[in-house]
PDB file of C-alpha atoms and ligand atoms in Angstrom:
ATOM      1  CA  UNK A1077     -44.917 151.287  88.154  1.00  0.00           C
ATOM      2  CA  UNK A1078     -43.629 153.106  85.248  1.00  0.00           C
ATOM      3  CA  UNK A1079     -45.219 154.495  81.493  1.00  0.00           C
ATOM      4  CA  UNK A1080     -45.598 150.801  80.042  1.00  0.00           C
ATOM      5  CA  UNK A1081     -47.491 149.439  83.256  1.00  0.00           C
ATOM      6  CA  UNK A1082     -49.491 152.338  83.527  1.00  0.00           C
ATOM      7  CA  UNK A1083     -50.185 152.275  79.274  1.00  0.00           C
ATOM      8  CA  UNK A1084     -51.226 148.647  79.564  1.00  0.00           C
ATOM      9  CA  UNK A1085     -53.432 148.888  82.448  1.00  0.00           C
ATOM     10  CA  UNK A1086     -55.244 152.353  80.930  1.00  0.00           C
ATOM     11  CA  UNK A1087     -55.720 150.045  77.600  1.00  0.00           C
ATOM     12  CA  UNK A1088     -57.366 147.366  79.539  1.00  0.00           C
ATOM     13  CA  UNK A1089     -59.717 149.353  81.556  1.00  0.00           C
ATOM     14  CA  UNK A1090     -60.659 151.864  78.590  1.00  0.00           C
ATOM     15  CA  UNK A1091     -61.546 148.305  76.862  1.00  0.00           C
ATOM     16  CA  UNK A1092     -63.302 146.927  79.614  1.00  0.00           C
ATOM     17  CA  UNK A1093     -64.849 149.973  81.490  1.00  0.00           C
ATOM     18  CA  UNK A1094     -65.609 152.531  78.556  1.00  0.00           C
ATOM     19  CA  UNK A1095     -69.069 152.858  77.635  1.00  0.00           C
ATOM     20  CA  UNK A1096     -70.442 151.642  81.165  1.00  0.00           C
ATOM     21  CA  UNK A1097     -71.492 153.765  83.911  1.00  0.00           C
ATOM     22  CA  UNK A1098     -70.099 154.204  87.580  1.00  0.00           C
ATOM     23  CA  UNK A1099     -72.634 153.155  90.174  1.00  0.00           C
ATOM     24  CA  UNK A1100     -70.824 153.489  93.389  1.00  0.00           C
ATOM     25  CA  UNK A1101     -67.176 154.419  94.859  1.00  0.00           C
ATOM     26  CA  UNK A1102     -65.958 153.581  97.963  1.00  0.00           C
ATOM     27  CA  UNK A1103     -62.412 155.411  99.205  1.00  0.00           C
ATOM     28  CA  UNK A1104     -61.033 154.270 102.589  1.00  0.00           C
ATOM     29  CA  UNK A1105     -58.918 157.248 103.291  1.00  0.00           C
ATOM     30  CA  UNK A1106     -60.254 160.308 101.865  1.00  0.00           C
ATOM     31  CA  UNK A1107     -56.703 162.053 102.318  1.00  0.00           C
ATOM     32  CA  UNK A1108     -56.260 160.612  98.727  1.00  0.00           C
ATOM     33  CA  UNK A1109     -59.100 162.951  97.159  1.00  0.00           C
ATOM     34  CA  UNK A1110     -58.811 166.520  96.317  1.00  0.00           C
ATOM     35  CA  UNK A1111     -62.639 167.487  97.233  1.00  0.00           C
ATOM     36  CA  UNK A1112     -64.669 166.282  99.916  1.00  0.00           C
ATOM     37  CA  UNK A1113     -65.635 162.238  99.627  1.00  0.00           C
ATOM     38  CA  UNK A1114     -69.321 163.540  99.363  1.00  0.00           C
ATOM     39  CA  UNK A1115     -68.728 165.522  96.699  1.00  0.00           C
ATOM     40  CA  UNK A1116     -66.308 163.383  94.924  1.00  0.00           C
ATOM     41  CA  UNK A1117     -69.011 160.610  95.062  1.00  0.00           C
ATOM     42  CA  UNK A1118     -71.820 162.878  93.849  1.00  0.00           C
ATOM     43  CA  UNK A1119     -69.640 163.773  90.933  1.00  0.00           C
ATOM     44  CA  UNK A1120     -68.651 160.401  89.640  1.00  0.00           C
ATOM     45  CA  UNK A1121     -71.472 158.289  90.516  1.00  0.00           C
ATOM     46  CA  UNK A1122     -73.988 157.911  87.242  1.00  0.00           C
ATOM     47  CA  UNK A1123     -71.453 159.338  85.010  1.00  0.00           C
ATOM     48  CA  UNK A1124     -70.430 157.065  81.963  1.00  0.00           C
ATOM     49  CA  UNK A1125     -66.673 156.188  81.513  1.00  0.00           C
ATOM     50  CA  UNK A1126     -65.778 157.624  78.157  1.00  0.00           C
ATOM     51  CA  UNK A1127     -61.983 156.601  77.630  1.00  0.00           C
ATOM     52  CA  UNK A1128     -59.019 156.209  79.705  1.00  0.00           C
ATOM     53  CA  UNK A1129     -55.716 157.091  79.333  1.00  0.00           C
ATOM     54  CA  UNK A1130     -51.908 157.313  80.475  1.00  0.00           C
ATOM     55  CA  UNK A1131     -50.333 160.616  81.295  1.00  0.00           C
ATOM     56  CA  UNK A1132     -47.019 160.070  82.547  1.00  0.00           C
ATOM     57  CA  UNK A1133     -47.522 158.006  85.720  1.00  0.00           C
ATOM     58  CA  UNK A1134     -51.187 158.869  85.889  1.00  0.00           C
ATOM     59  CA  UNK A1135     -54.218 157.241  84.629  1.00  0.00           C
ATOM     60  CA  UNK A1136     -56.904 159.590  83.516  1.00  0.00           C
ATOM     61  CA  UNK A1137     -60.550 158.731  83.288  1.00  0.00           C
ATOM     62  CA  UNK A1138     -62.614 160.977  80.965  1.00  0.00           C
ATOM     63  CA  UNK A1139     -66.112 161.361  82.007  1.00  0.00           C
ATOM     64  CA  UNK A1140     -67.323 163.560  79.968  1.00  0.00           C
ATOM     65  CA  UNK A1141     -67.772 167.024  81.676  1.00  0.00           C
ATOM     66  CA  UNK A1142     -65.408 165.500  84.645  1.00  0.00           C
ATOM     67  CA  UNK A1143     -62.244 163.864  84.623  1.00  0.00           C
ATOM     68  CA  UNK A1144     -60.865 161.441  87.459  1.00  0.00           C
ATOM     69  CA  UNK A1145     -57.075 161.688  87.838  1.00  0.00           C
ATOM     70  CA  UNK A1146     -55.267 158.214  89.763  1.00  0.00           C
ATOM     71  CA  UNK A1147     -51.632 158.260  90.968  1.00  0.00           C
ATOM     72  CA  UNK A1148     -50.518 155.203  92.343  1.00  0.00           C
ATOM     73  CA  UNK A1149     -47.438 156.527  94.184  1.00  0.00           C
ATOM     74  CA  UNK A1150     -45.277 154.006  94.975  1.00  0.00           C
ATOM     75  CA  UNK A1151     -47.428 151.253  93.147  1.00  0.00           C
ATOM     76  CA  UNK A1152     -50.289 149.731  93.454  1.00  0.00           C
ATOM     77  CA  UNK A1153     -52.653 146.537  92.325  1.00  0.00           C
ATOM     78  CA  UNK A1154     -55.446 148.343  90.176  1.00  0.00           C
ATOM     79  CA  UNK A1155     -57.752 145.246  89.572  1.00  0.00           C
ATOM     80  CA  UNK A1156     -60.686 144.191  87.444  1.00  0.00           C
ATOM     81  CA  UNK A1157     -63.567 142.475  88.885  1.00  0.00           C
ATOM     82  CA  UNK A1158     -66.372 141.216  86.978  1.00  0.00           C
ATOM     83  CA  UNK A1159     -70.272 140.027  88.994  1.00  0.00           C
ATOM     84  CA  UNK A1160     -68.204 136.546  89.213  1.00  0.00           C
ATOM     85  CA  UNK A1161     -64.888 137.135  90.732  1.00  0.00           C
ATOM     86  CA  UNK A1162     -64.081 137.079  94.348  1.00  0.00           C
ATOM     87  CA  UNK A1163     -63.132 140.689  95.290  1.00  0.00           C
ATOM     88  CA  UNK A1164     -59.046 141.067  96.658  1.00  0.00           C
ATOM     89  CA  UNK A1165     -58.828 140.278 100.258  1.00  0.00           C
ATOM     90  CA  UNK A1166     -57.576 144.027 100.552  1.00  0.00           C
ATOM     91  CA  UNK A1167     -58.255 147.346  98.762  1.00  0.00           C
ATOM     92  CA  UNK A1168     -58.468 151.173  99.451  1.00  0.00           C
ATOM     93  CA  UNK A1169     -60.288 152.078  96.915  1.00  0.00           C
ATOM     94  CA  UNK A1170     -63.200 150.530  94.939  1.00  0.00           C
ATOM     95  CA  UNK A1171     -65.148 151.890  91.959  1.00  0.00           C
ATOM     96  CA  UNK A1172     -68.422 150.007  90.693  1.00  0.00           C
ATOM     97  CA  UNK A1173     -69.873 149.884  87.343  1.00  0.00           C
ATOM     98  CA  UNK A1174     -73.638 149.596  86.290  1.00  0.00           C
ATOM     99  CA  UNK A1175     -73.095 145.996  84.832  1.00  0.00           C
ATOM    100  CA  UNK A1176     -71.678 144.545  88.000  1.00  0.00           C
ATOM    101  CA  UNK A1177     -68.083 144.836  87.083  1.00  0.00           C
ATOM    102  CA  UNK A1178     -65.446 147.460  88.376  1.00  0.00           C
ATOM    103  CA  UNK A1179     -61.915 148.493  90.058  1.00  0.00           C
ATOM    104  CA  UNK A1180     -60.185 147.820  93.025  1.00  0.00           C
ATOM    105  CA  UNK A1181     -57.156 149.437  93.958  1.00  0.00           C
ATOM    106  CA  UNK A1182     -54.563 148.121  96.291  1.00  0.00           C
ATOM    107  CA  UNK A1183     -51.622 150.898  97.000  1.00  0.00           C
ATOM    108  CA  UNK A1184     -48.410 150.484  98.516  1.00  0.00           C
ATOM    109  CA  UNK A1185     -48.168 153.857 100.296  1.00  0.00           C
ATOM    110  CA  UNK A1186     -49.959 156.976  99.013  1.00  0.00           C
ATOM    111  CA  UNK A1187     -51.903 157.434  95.830  1.00  0.00           C
ATOM    112  CA  UNK A1188     -53.751 160.554  94.424  1.00  0.00           C
ATOM    113  CA  UNK A1189     -57.455 160.226  93.322  1.00  0.00           C
ATOM    114  CA  UNK A1190     -58.706 163.414  92.083  1.00  0.00           C
ATOM    115  CA  UNK A1191     -61.414 164.913  90.193  1.00  0.00           C
ATOM    116  CA  UNK A1192     -61.621 167.970  88.013  1.00  0.00           C
ATOM    117  CA  UNK A1193     -64.203 169.854  85.992  1.00  0.00           C
ATOM    118  CA  UNK A1194     -63.021 169.034  81.824  1.00  0.00           C
ATOM    119  CA  UNK A1195     -62.776 172.564  81.221  1.00  0.00           C
ATOM    120  CA  UNK A1196     -60.341 173.480  84.275  1.00  0.00           C
ATOM    121  CA  UNK A1197     -57.911 170.262  83.933  1.00  0.00           C
ATOM    122  CA  UNK A1198     -55.394 172.904  83.365  1.00  0.00           C
ATOM    123  CA  UNK A1199     -55.535 174.108  86.969  1.00  0.00           C
ATOM    124  CA  UNK A1200     -54.913 170.372  88.158  1.00  0.00           C
ATOM    125  CA  UNK A1201     -51.088 171.141  88.619  1.00  0.00           C
ATOM    126  CA  UNK A1202     -49.729 167.496  89.172  1.00  0.00           C
ATOM    127  CA  UNK A1203     -51.055 166.735  85.456  1.00  0.00           C
ATOM    128  CA  UNK A1204     -50.917 169.923  83.870  1.00  0.00           C
ATOM    129  CA  UNK A1205     -46.708 170.297  84.633  1.00  0.00           C
ATOM    130  CA  UNK A1206     -46.439 167.084  83.110  1.00  0.00           C
ATOM    131  CA  UNK A1207     -44.343 167.117  79.921  1.00  0.00           C
ATOM    132  CA  UNK A1208     -45.331 165.037  76.984  1.00  0.00           C
ATOM    133  CA  UNK A1209     -45.469 161.131  77.689  1.00  0.00           C
ATOM    134  CA  UNK A1210     -42.272 159.179  76.473  1.00  0.00           C
ATOM    135  CA  UNK A1211     -44.712 157.078  74.071  1.00  0.00           C
ATOM    136  CA  UNK A1212     -47.217 159.538  72.511  1.00  0.00           C
ATOM    137  CA  UNK A1213     -47.258 160.204  68.737  1.00  0.00           C
ATOM    138  CA  UNK A1214     -46.389 163.523  69.695  1.00  0.00           C
ATOM    139  CA  UNK A1215     -43.300 163.171  71.233  1.00  0.00           C
ATOM    140  CA  UNK A1216     -41.302 163.161  68.082  1.00  0.00           C
ATOM    141  CA  UNK A1217     -37.850 163.381  67.398  1.00  0.00           C
ATOM    142  CA  UNK A1218     -37.985 167.071  66.535  1.00  0.00           C
ATOM    143  CA  UNK A1219     -39.713 167.654  70.030  1.00  0.00           C
ATOM    144  CA  UNK A1220     -37.043 165.699  71.943  1.00  0.00           C
ATOM    145  CA  UNK A1221     -34.516 167.838  69.951  1.00  0.00           C
ATOM    146  CA  UNK A1222     -36.394 170.876  70.994  1.00  0.00           C
ATOM    147  CA  UNK A1223     -36.796 170.079  74.543  1.00  0.00           C
ATOM    148  CA  UNK A1224     -32.935 169.489  75.007  1.00  0.00           C
ATOM    149  CA  UNK A1225     -32.092 172.880  73.083  1.00  0.00           C
ATOM    150  CA  UNK A1226     -30.578 175.047  75.546  1.00  0.00           C
ATOM    151  CA  UNK A1227     -30.862 172.516  78.476  1.00  0.00           C
ATOM    152  CA  UNK A1228     -28.066 172.577  80.976  1.00  0.00           C
ATOM    153  CA  UNK A1229     -27.387 169.725  83.634  1.00  0.00           C
ATOM    154  CA  UNK A1230     -27.265 165.767  83.500  1.00  0.00           C
ATOM    155  CA  UNK A1231     -29.132 163.924  81.053  1.00  0.00           C
ATOM    156  CA  UNK A1232     -30.045 161.159  83.338  1.00  0.00           C
ATOM    157  CA  UNK A1233     -32.036 163.807  85.947  1.00  0.00           C
ATOM    158  CA  UNK A1234     -33.578 165.791  82.788  1.00  0.00           C
ATOM    159  CA  UNK A1235     -34.822 162.151  81.885  1.00  0.00           C
ATOM    160  CA  UNK A1236     -36.410 161.744  85.160  1.00  0.00           C
ATOM    161  CA  UNK A1237     -38.110 164.978  85.719  1.00  0.00           C
ATOM    162  CA  UNK A1238     -41.548 164.127  84.752  1.00  0.00           C
ATOM    163  CA  UNK A1239     -42.098 168.081  83.816  1.00  0.00           C
ATOM    164  CA  UNK A1240     -39.674 167.299  80.733  1.00  0.00           C
ATOM    165  CA  UNK A1241     -40.309 163.843  79.911  1.00  0.00           C
ATOM    166  CA  UNK A1242     -43.311 161.786  81.655  1.00  0.00           C
ATOM    167  CA  UNK A1243     -43.326 158.527  82.591  1.00  0.00           C
ATOM    168  CA  UNK A1244     -40.032 157.533  82.959  1.00  0.00           C
ATOM    169  CA  UNK A1245     -38.654 156.353  86.075  1.00  0.00           C
ATOM    170  CA  UNK A1246     -35.198 154.645  87.958  1.00  0.00           C
ATOM    171  CA  UNK A1247     -36.085 151.231  85.974  1.00  0.00           C
ATOM    172  CA  UNK A1248     -35.693 151.319  82.668  1.00  0.00           C
ATOM    173  CA  UNK A1249     -33.465 154.430  82.402  1.00  0.00           C
ATOM    174  CA  UNK A1250     -30.516 152.538  82.860  1.00  0.00           C
ATOM    175  CA  UNK A1251     -30.984 150.271  80.011  1.00  0.00           C
ATOM    176  CA  UNK A1252     -32.130 153.362  78.157  1.00  0.00           C
ATOM    177  CA  UNK A1253     -28.933 155.315  78.441  1.00  0.00           C
ATOM    178  CA  UNK A1254     -26.595 152.185  78.100  1.00  0.00           C
ATOM    179  CA  UNK A1255     -28.493 151.598  74.694  1.00  0.00           C
ATOM    180  CA  UNK A1256     -27.520 154.908  73.801  1.00  0.00           C
ATOM    181  CA  UNK A1257     -23.909 154.728  74.849  1.00  0.00           C
ATOM    182  CA  UNK A1258     -24.309 157.577  76.952  1.00  0.00           C
ATOM    183  CA  UNK A1259     -23.256 158.023  81.030  1.00  0.00           C
ATOM    184  CA  UNK A1260     -25.866 159.102  82.856  1.00  0.00           C
ATOM    185  CA  UNK A1261     -23.396 161.959  84.274  1.00  0.00           C
ATOM    186  CA  UNK A1262     -23.227 163.384  81.035  1.00  0.00           C
ATOM    187  CA  UNK A1263     -24.169 167.141  80.478  1.00  0.00           C
ATOM    188  CA  UNK A1264     -27.048 167.823  78.267  1.00  0.00           C
ATOM    189  CA  UNK A1265     -24.742 170.283  76.194  1.00  0.00           C
ATOM    190  CA  UNK A1266     -22.273 167.916  75.733  1.00  0.00           C
ATOM    191  CA  UNK A1267     -24.424 165.468  73.531  1.00  0.00           C
ATOM    192  CA  UNK A1268     -24.093 165.195  69.546  1.00  0.00           C
ATOM    193  CA  UNK A1269     -27.096 165.501  67.823  1.00  0.00           C
ATOM    194  CA  UNK A1270     -25.759 162.177  66.635  1.00  0.00           C
ATOM    195  CA  UNK A1271     -25.901 161.021  70.420  1.00  0.00           C
ATOM    196  CA  UNK A1272     -29.477 162.409  71.065  1.00  0.00           C
ATOM    197  CA  UNK A1273     -31.254 160.641  68.114  1.00  0.00           C
ATOM    198  CA  UNK A1274     -29.906 157.380  69.575  1.00  0.00           C
ATOM    199  CA  UNK A1275     -30.868 158.202  72.720  1.00  0.00           C
ATOM    200  CA  UNK A1276     -34.586 158.751  71.394  1.00  0.00           C
ATOM    201  CA  UNK A1277     -34.754 155.757  69.576  1.00  0.00           C
ATOM    202  CA  UNK A1278     -33.354 153.616  72.607  1.00  0.00           C
ATOM    203  CA  UNK A1279     -36.049 155.268  74.622  1.00  0.00           C
ATOM    204  CA  UNK A1280     -38.992 154.855  72.565  1.00  0.00           C
ATOM    205  CA  UNK A1281     -37.729 151.423  71.902  1.00  0.00           C
ATOM    206  CA  UNK A1282     -36.975 149.893  75.335  1.00  0.00           C
ATOM    207  CA  UNK A1283     -40.175 151.127  76.555  1.00  0.00           C
ATOM    208  CA  UNK A1284     -42.260 149.928  73.656  1.00  0.00           C
ATOM    209  CA  UNK A1285     -40.727 146.269  74.169  1.00  0.00           C
ATOM    210  CA  UNK A1286     -41.582 146.290  77.563  1.00  0.00           C
ATOM    211  CA  UNK A1287     -45.551 147.224  76.846  1.00  0.00           C
ATOM    212  CA  UNK A1288     -45.321 144.462  74.151  1.00  0.00           C
ATOM    213  CA  UNK A1289     -44.181 141.933  76.600  1.00  0.00           C
ATOM    214  CA  UNK A1290     -46.984 143.308  79.106  1.00  0.00           C
ATOM    215  CA  UNK A1291     -44.867 145.321  81.288  1.00  0.00           C
ATOM    216  CA  UNK A1292     -42.705 144.825  84.582  1.00  0.00           C
ATOM    217  CA  UNK A1293     -42.582 141.038  85.704  1.00  0.00           C
ATOM    218  CA  UNK A1294     -43.175 142.823  89.040  1.00  0.00           C
ATOM    219  CA  UNK A1295     -46.154 144.335  88.190  1.00  0.00           C
ATOM    220  CA  UNK A1296     -50.023 142.851  88.054  1.00  0.00           C
ATOM    221  CA  UNK A1297     -52.081 144.235  84.747  1.00  0.00           C
ATOM    222  CA  UNK A1298     -55.757 144.494  85.190  1.00  0.00           C
ATOM    223  CA  UNK A1299     -56.517 141.086  85.190  1.00  0.00           C
ATOM    224  CA  UNK A1300     -54.030 140.244  87.648  1.00  0.00           C
ATOM    225  CA  UNK A1301     -51.079 138.808  85.344  1.00  0.00           C
ATOM    226  CA  UNK A1302     -47.869 139.766  85.913  1.00  0.00           C
ATOM    227  CA  UNK A1303     -45.917 141.305  83.322  1.00  0.00           C
ATOM    228  CA  UNK A1304     -43.442 139.395  81.003  1.00  0.00           C
ATOM    229  CA  UNK A1305     -40.820 142.355  81.054  1.00  0.00           C
ATOM    230  CA  UNK A1306     -37.657 140.653  82.917  1.00  0.00           C
ATOM    231  CA  UNK A1307     -34.871 142.689  84.688  1.00  0.00           C
ATOM    232  CA  UNK A1308     -32.727 139.567  84.389  1.00  0.00           C
ATOM    233  CA  UNK A1309     -33.711 138.591  80.910  1.00  0.00           C
ATOM    234  CA  UNK A1310     -34.079 141.607  79.279  1.00  0.00           C
ATOM    235  CA  UNK A1311     -31.634 144.720  80.468  1.00  0.00           C
ATOM    236  CA  UNK A1312     -28.325 144.541  79.368  1.00  0.00           C
ATOM    237  CA  UNK A1313     -26.925 146.662  82.770  1.00  0.00           C
ATOM    238  CA  UNK A1314     -29.712 147.553  84.679  1.00  0.00           C
ATOM    239  CA  UNK A1315     -29.717 145.429  87.888  1.00  0.00           C
ATOM    240  CA  UNK A1316     -26.642 143.314  86.502  1.00  0.00           C
ATOM    241  CA  UNK A1317     -23.901 142.889  89.155  1.00  0.00           C
ATOM    242  CA  UNK A1318     -22.088 141.219  86.509  1.00  0.00           C
ATOM    243  CA  UNK A1319     -19.979 141.821  83.459  1.00  0.00           C
ATOM    244  CA  UNK A1320     -21.507 144.031  80.925  1.00  0.00           C
ATOM    245  CA  UNK A1321     -22.562 141.632  78.060  1.00  0.00           C
ATOM    246  CA  UNK A1322     -20.981 143.730  74.977  1.00  0.00           C
ATOM    247  CA  UNK A1323     -17.664 143.995  76.105  1.00  0.00           C
ATOM    248  CA  UNK A1324     -17.145 142.360  79.268  1.00  0.00           C
ATOM    249  CA  UNK A1325     -16.316 145.218  81.691  1.00  0.00           C
ATOM    250  CA  UNK A1326     -17.687 145.024  85.250  1.00  0.00           C
ATOM    251  CA  UNK A1327     -20.727 146.828  85.492  1.00  0.00           C
ATOM    252  CA  UNK A1328     -20.447 149.600  87.939  1.00  0.00           C
ATOM    253  CA  UNK A1329     -23.294 150.682  90.387  1.00  0.00           C
ATOM    254  CA  UNK A1330     -22.807 154.163  90.723  1.00  0.00           C
ATOM    255  CA  UNK A1331     -24.523 157.017  92.559  1.00  0.00           C
ATOM    256  CA  UNK A1332     -26.334 159.746  90.640  1.00  0.00           C
ATOM    257  CA  UNK A1333     -27.396 162.265  92.467  1.00  0.00           C
ATOM    258  CA  UNK A1334     -30.513 160.782  94.818  1.00  0.00           C
ATOM    259  CA  UNK A1335     -30.822 158.026  92.812  1.00  0.00           C
ATOM    260  CA  UNK A1336     -28.212 154.608  91.906  1.00  0.00           C
ATOM    261  CA  UNK A1337     -26.987 154.013  87.962  1.00  0.00           C
ATOM    262  CA  UNK A1338     -26.131 151.080  86.636  1.00  0.00           C
ATOM    263  CA  UNK A1339     -23.246 151.647  84.117  1.00  0.00           C
ATOM    264  CA  UNK A1340     -20.670 150.086  82.118  1.00  0.00           C
ATOM    265  CA  UNK A1341     -17.627 152.314  82.038  1.00  0.00           C
ATOM    266  CA  UNK A1342     -16.384 151.165  78.443  1.00  0.00           C
ATOM    267  CA  UNK A1343     -19.585 151.265  76.562  1.00  0.00           C
ATOM    268  CA  UNK A1344     -20.556 154.493  78.357  1.00  0.00           C
ATOM    269  CA  UNK A1345     -17.504 156.764  78.965  1.00  0.00           C
ATOM    270  CA  UNK A1346     -17.748 160.190  80.915  1.00  0.00           C
TER     271      UNK A1346
HETATM  272 ZN1  LIG B1219     -19.623 147.854  77.756  1.00  0.00          ZN
END
């Protein structure tokens, strides 16, 4: 789950739940909480949901004086239910709202479900350290130039580091770099201003395109529908074992640090 999916679900969650009151909460494994369960429950039950926003790969639910932070870890189904729905068979967390609706969370591996007083959100290290979310209005081209100024290291690892740019993982990155003609192992100081500008637009337009298509087809939205962004159809080099659609060179899958990268050696020279 990367930014497009988190953004879509948070918008749907806000649409359905803003204005309702939390009436109950169930958490099967208390290890994902940052406070004892009883305290968590006491803090959120009875509170009104004001808004739901995406911060990188985190969901931020505002309850006014408190904020709930949820991170799905390796992935999750985060599903809406109403009084008419049958609940999913498996889930580890359930947040129930006063009008009979609510959310179930089924996570693949681990997750974080934290609560913080709003005036102390900067003490929440895991989200306070995050960079600006790549589709935020405040993530402008000027901001991107500033961010890369005097930075060293490889462009791909820089973009994947959530402290620099929040919300990009190892799924969309291959085509973000390909569409900009930039090899993942290019060093930041070697990038020209033109390349940085093209990269900025490539990043924003690919993520935006996925949002418009409803996110990845491997992920479910809040209503349980799979997205329309199909890696096979919409990526040019990402997860493509064949030839580059632009120049017909064989696409290479290479090791880049701890991740793999799909590159066209012709279109993305090193
Ligand atoms: Zn090519």
